[in-house]
Every structure is written in structure tokens, then in C-alpha cells.
XYZ file of C-alpha atoms in Angstrom:
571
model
C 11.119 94.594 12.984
C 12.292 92.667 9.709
C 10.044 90.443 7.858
C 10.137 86.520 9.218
C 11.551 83.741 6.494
C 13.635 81.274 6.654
C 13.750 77.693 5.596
C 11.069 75.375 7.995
C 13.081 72.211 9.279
C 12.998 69.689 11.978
C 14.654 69.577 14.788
C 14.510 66.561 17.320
C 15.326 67.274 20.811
C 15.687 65.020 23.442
C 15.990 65.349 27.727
C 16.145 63.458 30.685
C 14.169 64.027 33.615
C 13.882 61.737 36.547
C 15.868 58.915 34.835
C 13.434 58.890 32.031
C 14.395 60.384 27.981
C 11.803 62.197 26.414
C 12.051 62.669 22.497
C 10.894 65.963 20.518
C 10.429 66.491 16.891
C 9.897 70.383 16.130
C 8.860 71.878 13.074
C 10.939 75.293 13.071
C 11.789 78.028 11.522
C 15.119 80.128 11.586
C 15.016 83.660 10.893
C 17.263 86.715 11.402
C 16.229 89.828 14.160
C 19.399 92.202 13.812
C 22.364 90.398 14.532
C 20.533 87.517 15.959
C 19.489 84.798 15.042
C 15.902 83.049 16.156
C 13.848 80.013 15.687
C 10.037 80.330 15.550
C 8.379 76.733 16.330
C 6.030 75.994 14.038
C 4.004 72.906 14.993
C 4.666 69.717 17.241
C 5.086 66.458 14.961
C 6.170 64.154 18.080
C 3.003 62.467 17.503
C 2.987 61.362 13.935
C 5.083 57.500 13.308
C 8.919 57.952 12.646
C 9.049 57.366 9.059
C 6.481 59.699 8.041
C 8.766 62.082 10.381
C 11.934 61.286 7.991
C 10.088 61.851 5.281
C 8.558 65.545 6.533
C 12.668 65.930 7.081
C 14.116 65.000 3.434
C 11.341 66.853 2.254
C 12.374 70.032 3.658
C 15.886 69.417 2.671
C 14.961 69.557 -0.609
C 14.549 65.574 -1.902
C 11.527 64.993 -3.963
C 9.145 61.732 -4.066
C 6.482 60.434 -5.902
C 4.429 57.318 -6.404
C 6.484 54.452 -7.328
C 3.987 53.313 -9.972
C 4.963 56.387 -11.445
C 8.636 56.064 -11.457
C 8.915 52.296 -11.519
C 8.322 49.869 -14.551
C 8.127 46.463 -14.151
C 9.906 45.042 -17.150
C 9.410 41.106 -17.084
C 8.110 39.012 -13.106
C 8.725 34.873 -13.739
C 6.050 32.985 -11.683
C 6.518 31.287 -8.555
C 3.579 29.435 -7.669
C 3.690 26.367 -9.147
C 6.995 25.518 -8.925
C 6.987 26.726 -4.907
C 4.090 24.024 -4.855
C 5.709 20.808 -6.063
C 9.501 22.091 -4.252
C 7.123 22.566 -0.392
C 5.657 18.646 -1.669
C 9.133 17.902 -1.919
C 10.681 19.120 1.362
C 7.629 17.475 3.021
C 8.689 13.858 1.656
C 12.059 14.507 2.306
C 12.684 13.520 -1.405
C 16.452 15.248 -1.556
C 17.578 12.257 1.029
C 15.789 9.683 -1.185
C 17.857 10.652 -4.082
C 21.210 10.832 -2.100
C 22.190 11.116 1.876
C 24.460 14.000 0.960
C 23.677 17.550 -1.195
C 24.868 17.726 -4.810
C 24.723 19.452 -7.589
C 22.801 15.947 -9.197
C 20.626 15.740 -6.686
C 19.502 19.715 -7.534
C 19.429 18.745 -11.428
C 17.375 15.487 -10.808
C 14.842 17.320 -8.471
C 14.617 20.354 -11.137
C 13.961 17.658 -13.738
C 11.191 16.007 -11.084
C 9.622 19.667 -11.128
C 9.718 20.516 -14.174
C 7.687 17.026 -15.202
C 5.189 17.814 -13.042
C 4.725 21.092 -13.889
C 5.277 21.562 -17.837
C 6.678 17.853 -19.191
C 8.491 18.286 -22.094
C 11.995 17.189 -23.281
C 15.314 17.360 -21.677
C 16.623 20.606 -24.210
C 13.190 22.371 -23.413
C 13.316 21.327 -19.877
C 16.523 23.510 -19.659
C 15.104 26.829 -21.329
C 11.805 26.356 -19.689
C 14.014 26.752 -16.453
C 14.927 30.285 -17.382
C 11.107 31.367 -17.307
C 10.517 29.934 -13.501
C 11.927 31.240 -10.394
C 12.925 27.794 -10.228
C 16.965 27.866 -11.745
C 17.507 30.282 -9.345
C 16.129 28.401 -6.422
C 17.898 25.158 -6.927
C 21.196 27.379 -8.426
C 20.777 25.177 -11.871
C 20.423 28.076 -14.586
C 23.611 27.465 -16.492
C 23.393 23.837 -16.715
C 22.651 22.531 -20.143
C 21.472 19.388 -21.753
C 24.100 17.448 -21.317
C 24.286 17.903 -17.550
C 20.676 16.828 -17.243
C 21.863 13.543 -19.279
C 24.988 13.405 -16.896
C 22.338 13.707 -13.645
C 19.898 10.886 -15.324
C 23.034 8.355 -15.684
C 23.715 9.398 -12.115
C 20.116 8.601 -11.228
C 20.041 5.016 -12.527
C 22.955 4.221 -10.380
C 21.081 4.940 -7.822
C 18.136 3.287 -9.010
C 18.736 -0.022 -6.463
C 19.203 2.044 -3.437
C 16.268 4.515 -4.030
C 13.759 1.557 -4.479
C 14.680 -0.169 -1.203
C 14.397 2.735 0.802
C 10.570 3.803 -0.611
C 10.119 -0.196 -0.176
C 11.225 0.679 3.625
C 8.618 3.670 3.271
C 5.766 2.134 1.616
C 5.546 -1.831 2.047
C 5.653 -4.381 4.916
C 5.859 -7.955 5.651
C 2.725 -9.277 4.691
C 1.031 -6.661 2.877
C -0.594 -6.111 -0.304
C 1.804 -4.989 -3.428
C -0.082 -4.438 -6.194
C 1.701 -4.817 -10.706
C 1.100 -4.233 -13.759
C 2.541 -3.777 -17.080
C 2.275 -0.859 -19.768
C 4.315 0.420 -23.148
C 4.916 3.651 -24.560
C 6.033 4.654 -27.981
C 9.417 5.502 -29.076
C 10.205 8.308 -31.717
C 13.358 6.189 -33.750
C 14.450 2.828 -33.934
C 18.212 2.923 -32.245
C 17.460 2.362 -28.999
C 18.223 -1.793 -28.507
C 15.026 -1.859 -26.271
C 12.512 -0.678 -28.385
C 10.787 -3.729 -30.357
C 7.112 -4.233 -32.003
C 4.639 -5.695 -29.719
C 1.376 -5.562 -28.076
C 0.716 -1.550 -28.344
C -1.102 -0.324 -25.965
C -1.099 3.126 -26.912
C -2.832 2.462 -30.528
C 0.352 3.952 -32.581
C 0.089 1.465 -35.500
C 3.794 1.067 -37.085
C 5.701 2.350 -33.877
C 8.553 0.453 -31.876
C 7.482 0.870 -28.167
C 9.313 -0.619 -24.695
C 7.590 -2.140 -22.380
C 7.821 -1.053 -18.467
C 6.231 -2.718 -14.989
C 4.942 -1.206 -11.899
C 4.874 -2.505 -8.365
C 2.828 -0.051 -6.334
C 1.268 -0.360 -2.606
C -2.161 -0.618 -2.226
C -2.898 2.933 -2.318
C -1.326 3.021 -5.805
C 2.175 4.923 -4.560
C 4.729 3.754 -6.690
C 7.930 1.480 -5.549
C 9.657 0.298 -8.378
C 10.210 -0.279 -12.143
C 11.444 -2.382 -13.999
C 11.661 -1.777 -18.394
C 11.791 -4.809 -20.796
C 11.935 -4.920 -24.265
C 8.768 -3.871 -26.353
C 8.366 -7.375 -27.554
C 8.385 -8.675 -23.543
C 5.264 -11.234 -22.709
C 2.987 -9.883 -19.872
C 3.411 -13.241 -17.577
C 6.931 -13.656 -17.917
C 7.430 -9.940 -16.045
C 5.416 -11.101 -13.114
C 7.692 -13.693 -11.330
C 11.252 -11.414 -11.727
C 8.550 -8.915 -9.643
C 7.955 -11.423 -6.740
C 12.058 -11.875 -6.587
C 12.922 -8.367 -6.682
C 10.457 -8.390 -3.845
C 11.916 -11.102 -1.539
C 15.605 -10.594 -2.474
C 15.869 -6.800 -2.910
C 13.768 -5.542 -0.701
C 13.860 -8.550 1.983
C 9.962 -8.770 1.657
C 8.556 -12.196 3.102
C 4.993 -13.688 2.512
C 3.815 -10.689 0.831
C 0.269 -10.983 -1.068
C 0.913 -10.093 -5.104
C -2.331 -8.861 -7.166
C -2.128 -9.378 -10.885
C -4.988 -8.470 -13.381
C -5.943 -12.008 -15.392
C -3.679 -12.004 -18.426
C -0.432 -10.682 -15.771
C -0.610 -13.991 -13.104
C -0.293 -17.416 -15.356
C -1.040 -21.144 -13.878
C 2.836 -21.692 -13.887
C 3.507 -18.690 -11.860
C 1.031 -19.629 -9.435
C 2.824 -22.265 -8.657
C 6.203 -21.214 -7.900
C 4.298 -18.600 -6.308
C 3.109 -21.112 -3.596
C 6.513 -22.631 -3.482
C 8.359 -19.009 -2.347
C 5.262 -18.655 -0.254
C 3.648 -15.945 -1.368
C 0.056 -14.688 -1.497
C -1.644 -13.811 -4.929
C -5.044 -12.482 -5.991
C -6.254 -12.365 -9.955
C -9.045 -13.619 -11.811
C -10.061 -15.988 -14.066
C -10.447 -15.713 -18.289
C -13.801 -15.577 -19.942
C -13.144 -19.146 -21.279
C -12.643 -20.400 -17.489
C -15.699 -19.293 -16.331
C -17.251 -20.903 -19.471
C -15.953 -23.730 -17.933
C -17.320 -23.551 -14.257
C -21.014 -22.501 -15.614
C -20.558 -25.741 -18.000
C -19.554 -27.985 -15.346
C -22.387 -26.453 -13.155
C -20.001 -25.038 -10.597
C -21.084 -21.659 -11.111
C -24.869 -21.668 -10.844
C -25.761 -17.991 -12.447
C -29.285 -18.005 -10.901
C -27.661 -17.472 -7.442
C -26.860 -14.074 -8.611
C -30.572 -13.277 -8.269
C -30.082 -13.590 -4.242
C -26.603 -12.215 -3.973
C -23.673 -10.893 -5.690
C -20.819 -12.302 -4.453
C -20.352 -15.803 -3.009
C -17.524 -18.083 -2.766
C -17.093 -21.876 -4.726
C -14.397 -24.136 -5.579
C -13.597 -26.609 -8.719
C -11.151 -29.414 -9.180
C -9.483 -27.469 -11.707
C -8.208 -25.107 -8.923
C -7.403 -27.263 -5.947
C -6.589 -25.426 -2.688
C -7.700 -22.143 -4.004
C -10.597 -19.796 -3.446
C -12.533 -18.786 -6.427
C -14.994 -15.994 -5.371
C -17.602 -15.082 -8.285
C -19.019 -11.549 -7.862
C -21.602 -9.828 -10.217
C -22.066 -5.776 -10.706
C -25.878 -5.125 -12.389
C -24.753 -1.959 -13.645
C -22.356 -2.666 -15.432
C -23.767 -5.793 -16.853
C -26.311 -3.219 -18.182
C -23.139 -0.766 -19.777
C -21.784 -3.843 -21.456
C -24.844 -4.984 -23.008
C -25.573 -1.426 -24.494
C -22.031 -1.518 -25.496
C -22.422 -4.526 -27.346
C -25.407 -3.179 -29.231
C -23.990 -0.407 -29.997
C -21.188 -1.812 -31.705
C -23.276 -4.410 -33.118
C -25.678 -2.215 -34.804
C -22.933 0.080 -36.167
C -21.454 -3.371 -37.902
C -24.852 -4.394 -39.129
C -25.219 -0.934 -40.797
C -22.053 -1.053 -42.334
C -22.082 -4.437 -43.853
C -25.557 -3.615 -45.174
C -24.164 -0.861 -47.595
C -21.185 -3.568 -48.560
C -24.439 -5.959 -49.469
C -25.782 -2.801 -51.583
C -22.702 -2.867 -53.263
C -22.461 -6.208 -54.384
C -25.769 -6.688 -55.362
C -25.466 -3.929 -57.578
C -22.365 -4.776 -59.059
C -20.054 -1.987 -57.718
C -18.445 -4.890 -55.856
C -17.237 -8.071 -57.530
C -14.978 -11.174 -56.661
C -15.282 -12.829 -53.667
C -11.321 -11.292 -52.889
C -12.398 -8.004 -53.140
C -15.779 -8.216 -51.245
C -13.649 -10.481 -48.693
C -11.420 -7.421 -47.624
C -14.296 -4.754 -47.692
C -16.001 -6.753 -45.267
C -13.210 -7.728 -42.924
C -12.462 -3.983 -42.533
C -16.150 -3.580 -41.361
C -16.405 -6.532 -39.091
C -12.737 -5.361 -37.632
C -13.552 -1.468 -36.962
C -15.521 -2.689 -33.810
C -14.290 -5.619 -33.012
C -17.607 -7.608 -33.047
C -16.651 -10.388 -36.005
C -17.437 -13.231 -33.383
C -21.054 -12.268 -33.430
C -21.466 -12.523 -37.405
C -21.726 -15.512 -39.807
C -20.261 -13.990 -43.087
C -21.262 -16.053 -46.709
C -19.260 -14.801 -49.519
C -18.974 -15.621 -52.978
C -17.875 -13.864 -56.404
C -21.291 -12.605 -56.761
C -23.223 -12.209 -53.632
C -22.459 -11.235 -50.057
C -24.743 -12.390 -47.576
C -24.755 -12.064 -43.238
C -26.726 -12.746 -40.350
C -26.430 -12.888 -36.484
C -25.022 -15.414 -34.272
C -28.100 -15.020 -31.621
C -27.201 -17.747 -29.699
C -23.962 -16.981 -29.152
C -24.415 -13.725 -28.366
C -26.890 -14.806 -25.747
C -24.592 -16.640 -24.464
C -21.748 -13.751 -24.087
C -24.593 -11.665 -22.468
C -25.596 -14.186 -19.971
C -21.714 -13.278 -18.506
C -21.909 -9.773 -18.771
C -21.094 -7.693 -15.658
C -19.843 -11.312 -13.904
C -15.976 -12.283 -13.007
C -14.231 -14.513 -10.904
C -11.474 -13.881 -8.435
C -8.673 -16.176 -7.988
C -6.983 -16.235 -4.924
C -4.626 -18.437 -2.885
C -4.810 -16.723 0.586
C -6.673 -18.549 3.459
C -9.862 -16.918 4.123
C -9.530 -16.579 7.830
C -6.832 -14.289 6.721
C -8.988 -11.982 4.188
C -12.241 -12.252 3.724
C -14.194 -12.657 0.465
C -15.397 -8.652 0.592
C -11.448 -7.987 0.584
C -10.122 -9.984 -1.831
C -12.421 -8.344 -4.371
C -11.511 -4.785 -2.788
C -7.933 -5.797 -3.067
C -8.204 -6.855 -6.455
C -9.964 -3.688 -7.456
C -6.918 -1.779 -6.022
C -5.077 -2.268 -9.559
C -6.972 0.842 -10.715
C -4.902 2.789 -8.292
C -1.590 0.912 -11.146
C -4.057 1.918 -14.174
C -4.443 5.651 -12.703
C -0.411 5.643 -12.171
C -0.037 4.663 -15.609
C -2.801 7.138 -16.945
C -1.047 10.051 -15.189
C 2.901 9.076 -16.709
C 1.565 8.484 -20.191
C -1.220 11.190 -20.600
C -0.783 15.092 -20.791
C 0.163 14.772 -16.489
C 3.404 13.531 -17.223
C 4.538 12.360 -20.735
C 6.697 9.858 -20.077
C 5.809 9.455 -24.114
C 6.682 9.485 -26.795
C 10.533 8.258 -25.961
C 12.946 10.273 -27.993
C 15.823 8.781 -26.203
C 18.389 6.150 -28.382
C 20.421 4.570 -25.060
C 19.192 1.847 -23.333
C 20.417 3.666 -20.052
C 19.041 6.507 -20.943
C 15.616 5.091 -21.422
C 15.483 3.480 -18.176
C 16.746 6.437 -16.138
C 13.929 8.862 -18.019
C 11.627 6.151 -17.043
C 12.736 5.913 -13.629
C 12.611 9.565 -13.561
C 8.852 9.508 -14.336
C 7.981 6.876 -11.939
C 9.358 9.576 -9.039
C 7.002 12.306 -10.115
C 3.586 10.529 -8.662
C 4.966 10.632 -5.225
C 4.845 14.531 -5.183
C 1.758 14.540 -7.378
C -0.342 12.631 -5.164
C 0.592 15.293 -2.243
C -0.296 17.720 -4.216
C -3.431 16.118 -5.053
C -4.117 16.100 -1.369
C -3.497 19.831 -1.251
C -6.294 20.174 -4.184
C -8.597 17.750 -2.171
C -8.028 19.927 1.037
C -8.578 23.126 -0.420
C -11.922 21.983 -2.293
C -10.313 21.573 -5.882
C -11.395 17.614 -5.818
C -13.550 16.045 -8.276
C -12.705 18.227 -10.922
C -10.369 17.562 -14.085
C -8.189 20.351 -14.170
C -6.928 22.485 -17.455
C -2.753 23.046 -16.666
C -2.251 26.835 -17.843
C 1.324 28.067 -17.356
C 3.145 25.952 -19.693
C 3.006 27.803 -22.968
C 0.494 25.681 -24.734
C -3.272 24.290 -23.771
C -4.192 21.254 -22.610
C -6.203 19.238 -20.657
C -5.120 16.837 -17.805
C -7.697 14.095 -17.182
C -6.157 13.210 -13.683
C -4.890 16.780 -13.016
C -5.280 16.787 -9.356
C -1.425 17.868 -9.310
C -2.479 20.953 -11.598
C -5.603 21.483 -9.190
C -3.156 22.500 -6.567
C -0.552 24.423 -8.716
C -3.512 26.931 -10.038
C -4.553 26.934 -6.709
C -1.191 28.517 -5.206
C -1.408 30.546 -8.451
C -4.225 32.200 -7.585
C -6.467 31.519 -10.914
C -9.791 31.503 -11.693
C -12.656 28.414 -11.578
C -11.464 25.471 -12.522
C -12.618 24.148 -15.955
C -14.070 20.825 -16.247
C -14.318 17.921 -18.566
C -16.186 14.430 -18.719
C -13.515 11.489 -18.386
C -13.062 9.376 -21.562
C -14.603 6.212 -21.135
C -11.499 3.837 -21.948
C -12.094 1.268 -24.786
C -13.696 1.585 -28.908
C -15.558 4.054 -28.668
C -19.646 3.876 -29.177
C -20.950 5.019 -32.584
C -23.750 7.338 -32.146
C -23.538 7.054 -28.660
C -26.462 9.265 -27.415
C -25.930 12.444 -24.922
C -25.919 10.903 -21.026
C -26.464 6.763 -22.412
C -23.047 6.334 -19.991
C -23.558 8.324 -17.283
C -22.938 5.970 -15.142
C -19.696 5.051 -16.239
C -17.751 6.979 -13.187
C -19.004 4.386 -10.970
C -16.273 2.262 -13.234
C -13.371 4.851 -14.091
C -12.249 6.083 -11.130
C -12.019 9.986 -11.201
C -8.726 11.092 -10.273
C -9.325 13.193 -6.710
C -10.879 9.713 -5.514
C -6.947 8.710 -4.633
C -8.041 5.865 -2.272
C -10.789 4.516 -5.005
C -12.319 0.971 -2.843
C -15.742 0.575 -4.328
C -18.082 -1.983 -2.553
C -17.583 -5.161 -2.444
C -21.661 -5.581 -2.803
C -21.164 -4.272 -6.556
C -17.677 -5.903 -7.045
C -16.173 -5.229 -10.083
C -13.226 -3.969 -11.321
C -12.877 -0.592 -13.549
C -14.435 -0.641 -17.174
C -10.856 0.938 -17.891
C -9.010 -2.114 -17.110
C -7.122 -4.105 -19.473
C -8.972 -7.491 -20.436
């Protein structure tokens, strides 16, 4: 009998018996007996899955495999996460049929342009190459378009810039309701561009043209529309062009209009009440001067209460509701110290100076100490005595009494009848304008960069603007995402973009690390908006997020027991 070889293979048989198939899967062997020629089963592999059968079968014929992390390199991956994030936000709000009621190849450039603001902000050239490093060209089928395609989309944009208002107007606002404004700048790089002008800056760039833009927001703080002006633009003549827009754009009737105090003027109040709206501000320091002098407002009934309602002839037919926050009466008055004390210092070494001589002529000693009495802004509470020789200052007690006796009390100015809101939510509803301040935090601060403005066209100004005001919409769903998946109440560090930094209202990056997958989040005490405190000892504010709203608290109503608005406000 000859020796048994033969190649093993397998051989799948199959048979029907009673109307039923049965399937086999042999392992044999062939092998030669004289002229014939015989097959030796080796095992039964019937039992083992299908593919691991194919691959017992290419084995055996001779094909070889190995790991694939052997024989594969991976030679470059682009990341997905955060750009899947903000395009799901996007499909939720439907914001493709905001921009246009048909697909096109703008509405794919604009949206790109939407994403990549959220995600890494930068300008319109880097925009394009950053692009090339997300999943996110191929996606929206945008990798070959250039700069000058994203201009052509932005020019399309601000076409559409009517249209797309009045339909998140339809989304966002209704007859009667609350619709909140303010007004901000940024800084321009240049001096082309016909709307950029010298004015109030609000971003403390000394020497820099800037354009002014305002924001009408509902009273969660979810923006509506914008409007730009010129950087040399007056905050109160803005306001009533809002109120128009309002009843003759968006067909908006008797809607209630809340303006901080130096927005909402005395003559805009009246042609307020003759279109028939509703409006809620607050009165100036030197008006409420004027109701404690006239003994209207009675400051020891703060001692039993902190809010309570009065009226003055001054303000006929309106409601004047004085409220009073304890805390923060106690922030400002160790504020003022502060500042105070740093000035006294300061002019103290000046004094030195001049009595020893280093310092002569009353000129010379005039402009050293107006740069010391300016740093802090605390000259009111000083009486300066200078001559060629001597130098000599001393506090204004009284008055500073006086400026204390006020601290941590305002006064809100409304027209709407009472049995229509109550006291309690006029001052919520006038607090709401922190949910315009946080807006404007996020498009001017590392979230979204609407600054500085390297743009020279007026059109092109106002469409990058527009284009900035369309990113909170997707950032505050994505903020909800953070809050839902326990991100909230933490300030977020954006990684991802090539370069670190820190996003004081990053609730938006909250959610893109989450899909990402990192690590803990980092966190960082919010800036307390305003000059900041010399010397300011570890902890002597920690109060102060009772004022700022922290960005995860997106519906931000503090009580109307401790009324007051934000510390961050503008004055």
C-alpha cells in the first residue's frame, strides 16, 4: 500500500432529504491507491461560522494573511468630531432652508463658513485651507472652492439678509412678547472700509477705527437680527430704526422693547408710546439723585424690602420700580476702595516728587497727576491743589458718602401696565439683556471672532457680520448638548484648531471635545468685566458669579428679591 499525501482541501457538499438541504464542509484529503484515486476525510468544519470556513479554504489554496496592523500604515486620518457636531446642530434647526428654500452650492459655502466659525474662527483665506484638514470639504463637496467663492457666497448671503431675519422673527418672536437690544463695536484692521469711523471703543484698542453693530435678540438671548452703523453711530439714535424694523419688517405689533439706560432716551420713549409699544430700561445715576432729593425714593425702605414700586412727576404715566442687591452694594464699595487706595498711593509718590524737587512747574506736575487720577478712573473723589512748587490732595468724603449711599441700588423704568407684568418681572425682564451681553461676549471673544475686521467693503462687512450673528443659533444647541451630557458650568479650552486658547463661554467647545472623545475639561475663573482691582486679594470677589452670568446658565433669570442686573453690563 503506497504512502498517503496529498494536498488537504475543503469540500462543501450539500443534499436534500425530505424537502429539507443540508450543507457539509469537509476537510479532505486526495491521495493516489494504484490507479485510483481516494479522498480521506479529515475532520468536520460544518460547525465553525462561514467566514472563518473561507478563510480555512484560501488558506489551503495557498493565499497567505497576516495582521493588518502589520501590513497596513495609516499615513494621515482628518478628524470628524467636531465638525459632525455643529453639521447634526445644523440639520436639527433646519438651518439649510433658513439660508435658501432650494440646495446650492452657496448655501454649502455659507454653512461651511458657519462651521468653520464655530469650530476654529479665523479668516476667509485660512477658512479655506483649514477645510482641507476636516472631513468637512468633503462632506459639504466644497474642497476646491477658494477665497473668492467664499466672498461670492457672503455677497449672496446679504441678499438674503431681509428674508432670513423674517423667517427666525417667525421662529423666535410673537405679538406681544419681549425683544430684547443692544449695541456693541469691534475693531477694524485698515481704514478703507467707508463704515469704519472713531468712536466710543468698546473694545479698549486706543487709535483704532471700529463699526458699530446692534442686536435684537428674544428673551432667551437667540439672536434675530442686525443691523451695522458707522463707528461714530450714537447709542439712542439705533434704538428707534430697531422698533420699525420690528413693526414693518417683521409685522410685529405691541411688542415690549428692553434697552439698558444709556440705549432708550426720553425722546424715544415717546414715539415709543405713540407706535404703541412696550419698553423697559432704567434710570441714570443723576435721576435717581433726583428722586432721593425730592424724597421720592426714601432709601431707609430698603431696610424692609428690596424692591418696591413709586412714581414722580418727572415720569408721568410710568412705573418706576427701585430694587436694591446687598451683595453687590458690598462688591462696589470694595471696588471703590480698591481703586481709591491704589490712586492715593500713587499720587503720594507724585507729592514725594515735588517736594523734593524732582518735579517742578505746575504744567509738568499737572500731567503727572492727571495720568494717576485717570488710570482708575476715580478723579471725582479727589480735590487736587497744584502750584509751581507744591502738590497737595485730599479726599472728597462727603461725596463719596454720598456715591456709596447708592451703591448696589437702580431704578427700572417701564411703561407697561402692571396688571400686565408684575414688578418681580419687569426687573427679570430687564435682567434678560445679559443673555445680548453673553451674545456679544461669544462673537467678539476667542468663541467667535467676529474681530478684528480685516474686510475694506461696506458689503462685505455687513455680510461677515451677518455671518457671525448665525453662528449662536447652532452654538447654543450645542451648548445644550454640553449641558446634557454633564459638560455645564465649566469654561472650556477649544483644542483642535492649531493654536491654544481659552473660550470663556465655550459651552459650544464643551460639546465638540465631547464628541471628540478628550480628556477632563480644563477650567478657568471668568474675568470680572470692568478696571481691574489693584492688589486685589486671592477670593475678595468670589462672589462675583452671582453678577456675570457663567455661560452653561443659557436661561440666566436671577431673583427678583436680589434684583440687579450683571456687574458686566455697560453703565
Amino acid at each position: 500500500m503506497a504512502q498517503r499525501g496529498g494536498a488537504v482541501h475543503v469540500v462543501t457538499t450539500r443534499r436534500t432529504y425530505k424537502g429539507r438541504e443540508y450543507t457539509s464542509h469537509l476537510l479532505r484529503r486526495s491521495y493516489r491507491e494504484g490507479n485510483k484515486v481516494k479522498n480521506e476525510t479529515l475532520g468536520n468544519l460544518s460547525h465553525l461560522p462561514e467566514d472563518v470556513i473561507d478563510l480555512v479554504r484560501r488558506s489551503l489554496r495557498g493565499e497567505s494573511f497576516v495582521p493588518a496592523n502589520e501590513r497596513l500604515e495609516i499615513v494621515a486620518s482628518k478628524p470628524h468630531g467636531d465638525v459632525d457636531a455643529v453639521l447634526r446642530a445644523m440639520r436639527r434647526l433646519d438651518f439649510a432652508s433658513l439660508l435658501s428654500s432650494r440646495p446650492c452650492r452657496e448655501v454649502d459655502l455659507v454653512i461651511g463658513m458657519v462651521v468653520a466659525r464655530i469650530v476654529a474662527p479665523d479668516t476667509k483665506l485660512a477658512t479655506t485651507r483649514w477645510w482641507q484638514t476636516r472631513t468637512l470639504a468633503e462632506d459639504l463637496n466644497i474642497g476646491k472652492a477658494d477665497e473668492d467663492d467664499l466672498y461670492a457666497a457672503m455677497d449672496w448671503l446679504l441678499e438674503r439678509q431681509d428674508a432670513i431675519e423674517r423667517k427666525l422673527a417667525a421662529r423666535h418672536l410673537e405679538p406681544g412678547g419681549l425683544v430684547l437690544y443692544d449695541l456693541s463695536s469691534s475693531y477694524f484692521e485698515g481704514n478703507c472700509c467707508p463704515l469704519a469711523a472713531f468712536g466710543n471703543n468698546r473694545d479698549g484698542k486706543k487709535g483704532k477705527l471700529q463699526v458699530n453693530y446692534g442686536l435684537l435678540t428674544d428673551r432667551r438671548g437667540c439672536p434675530v437680527a442686525i443691523s451695522v452703523f458707522s463707528g461714530d453711530t450714537g447709542d439712542t439714535t439705533t434704538f428707534l430704526p430697531q422698533a420699525r424694523k420690528l413693526r414693518d419688517a417683521f409685522a410685529l405689533e405691541q411688542m415690549v422693547l428692553v434697552g439698558d439706560r444709556g440705549m432708550i432716551s426720553s425722546a424715544s420713549i415717546a414715539e415709543l408710546r405713540a407706535e404703541d409699544f412696550g419698553w423697559i430700561t432704567a434710570l441714570k445715576s443723576g435721576q435717581i439723585h433726583t428722586l432721593i432729593d425730592d424724597g421720592q425714593l426714601q432709601l431707609g425702605l430698603f431696610d424692609q424690602r428690596n424692591l418696591f414700586e413709586l412714581s414722580h412727576p418727572d415720569f408721568p404715566g410710568e412705573r418706576l420700580i427701585a430694587c436694591r442687591n446687598p451683595e453687590l452694594a458690598k462688591l462696589r464699595a470694595h471696588k471703590r476702595e480698591a481703586l481709591i487706595a491704589a490712586t492715593t498711593e500713587a499720587l503720594e509718590k507724585v507729592r514725594n516728587m515735588v517736594a523734593r524737587g524732582k518735579l517742578k512747574g505746575s504744567g509738568e506736575i499737572g500731567v503727572r497727576v492727571g495720568k494717576v487720577v485717570n488710570k482708575y478712573k476715580v478723579a471725582k473723589h479727589f480735590d487736587l491743589t497744584i502750584t509751581d512748587h507744591s502738590f497737595e490732595f485730599s479726599l472728597l468724603r462727603k461725596q463719596i458718602a454720598a456715591e456709596a449711599a447708592l451703591d448696589g441700588i437702580y431704578v427700572i423704568r417701564t411703561g407697561v401696565l402692571k396688571r400686565t407684568m408684575s414688578s418681580g418681572d419687569a426687573v427679570r425682564n430687564y435682567k434678560a439683556l445679559s443673555s445680548v451681553e453673553r451674545a456679544f461676549r461669544s462673537l467678539k471673544t476667542v468663541d467667535l471672532k467676529v474681530r478684528p475686521i480685516h474686510h475694506h467693503l461696506e458689503t462685505r462687512v455687513r455680510a461677515h457680520i451677518f455671518l457671525c450673528m448665525l453662528v449662536p443659533l447652532h452654538a447654543r444647541l450645542l451648548c445644550g448638548v454640553a449641558h446634557a451630557r454633564g459638560l455645564a458650568g465649566a469654561d472650556v479650552c477649544r483644542r483642535g484648531s492649531g493654536r491654544k486658547s481659552h473660550a470663556r463661554s465655550g459651552c459650544a467647545g464643551a460639546a465638540l471635545r465631547c464628541c471628540r472623545g478628550e480628556g477632563e475639561l480644563k477650567t478657568t475663573r471668568g474675568r470680572y468685566a470692568g478696571p481691574q482691582l489693584p492688589h486685589t486679594p486671592r477670593g475678595a470677589l468670589r462672589d462675583r458669579a452671582q453678577y456675570v452670568p457663567r455661560s452653561t446658565d443659557h436661561f440666566y433669570i436671577p431673583d427678583a428679591d436680589n434684583a440687579e442686573r450683571p456687574a458686566a453690563s455697560r453703565p
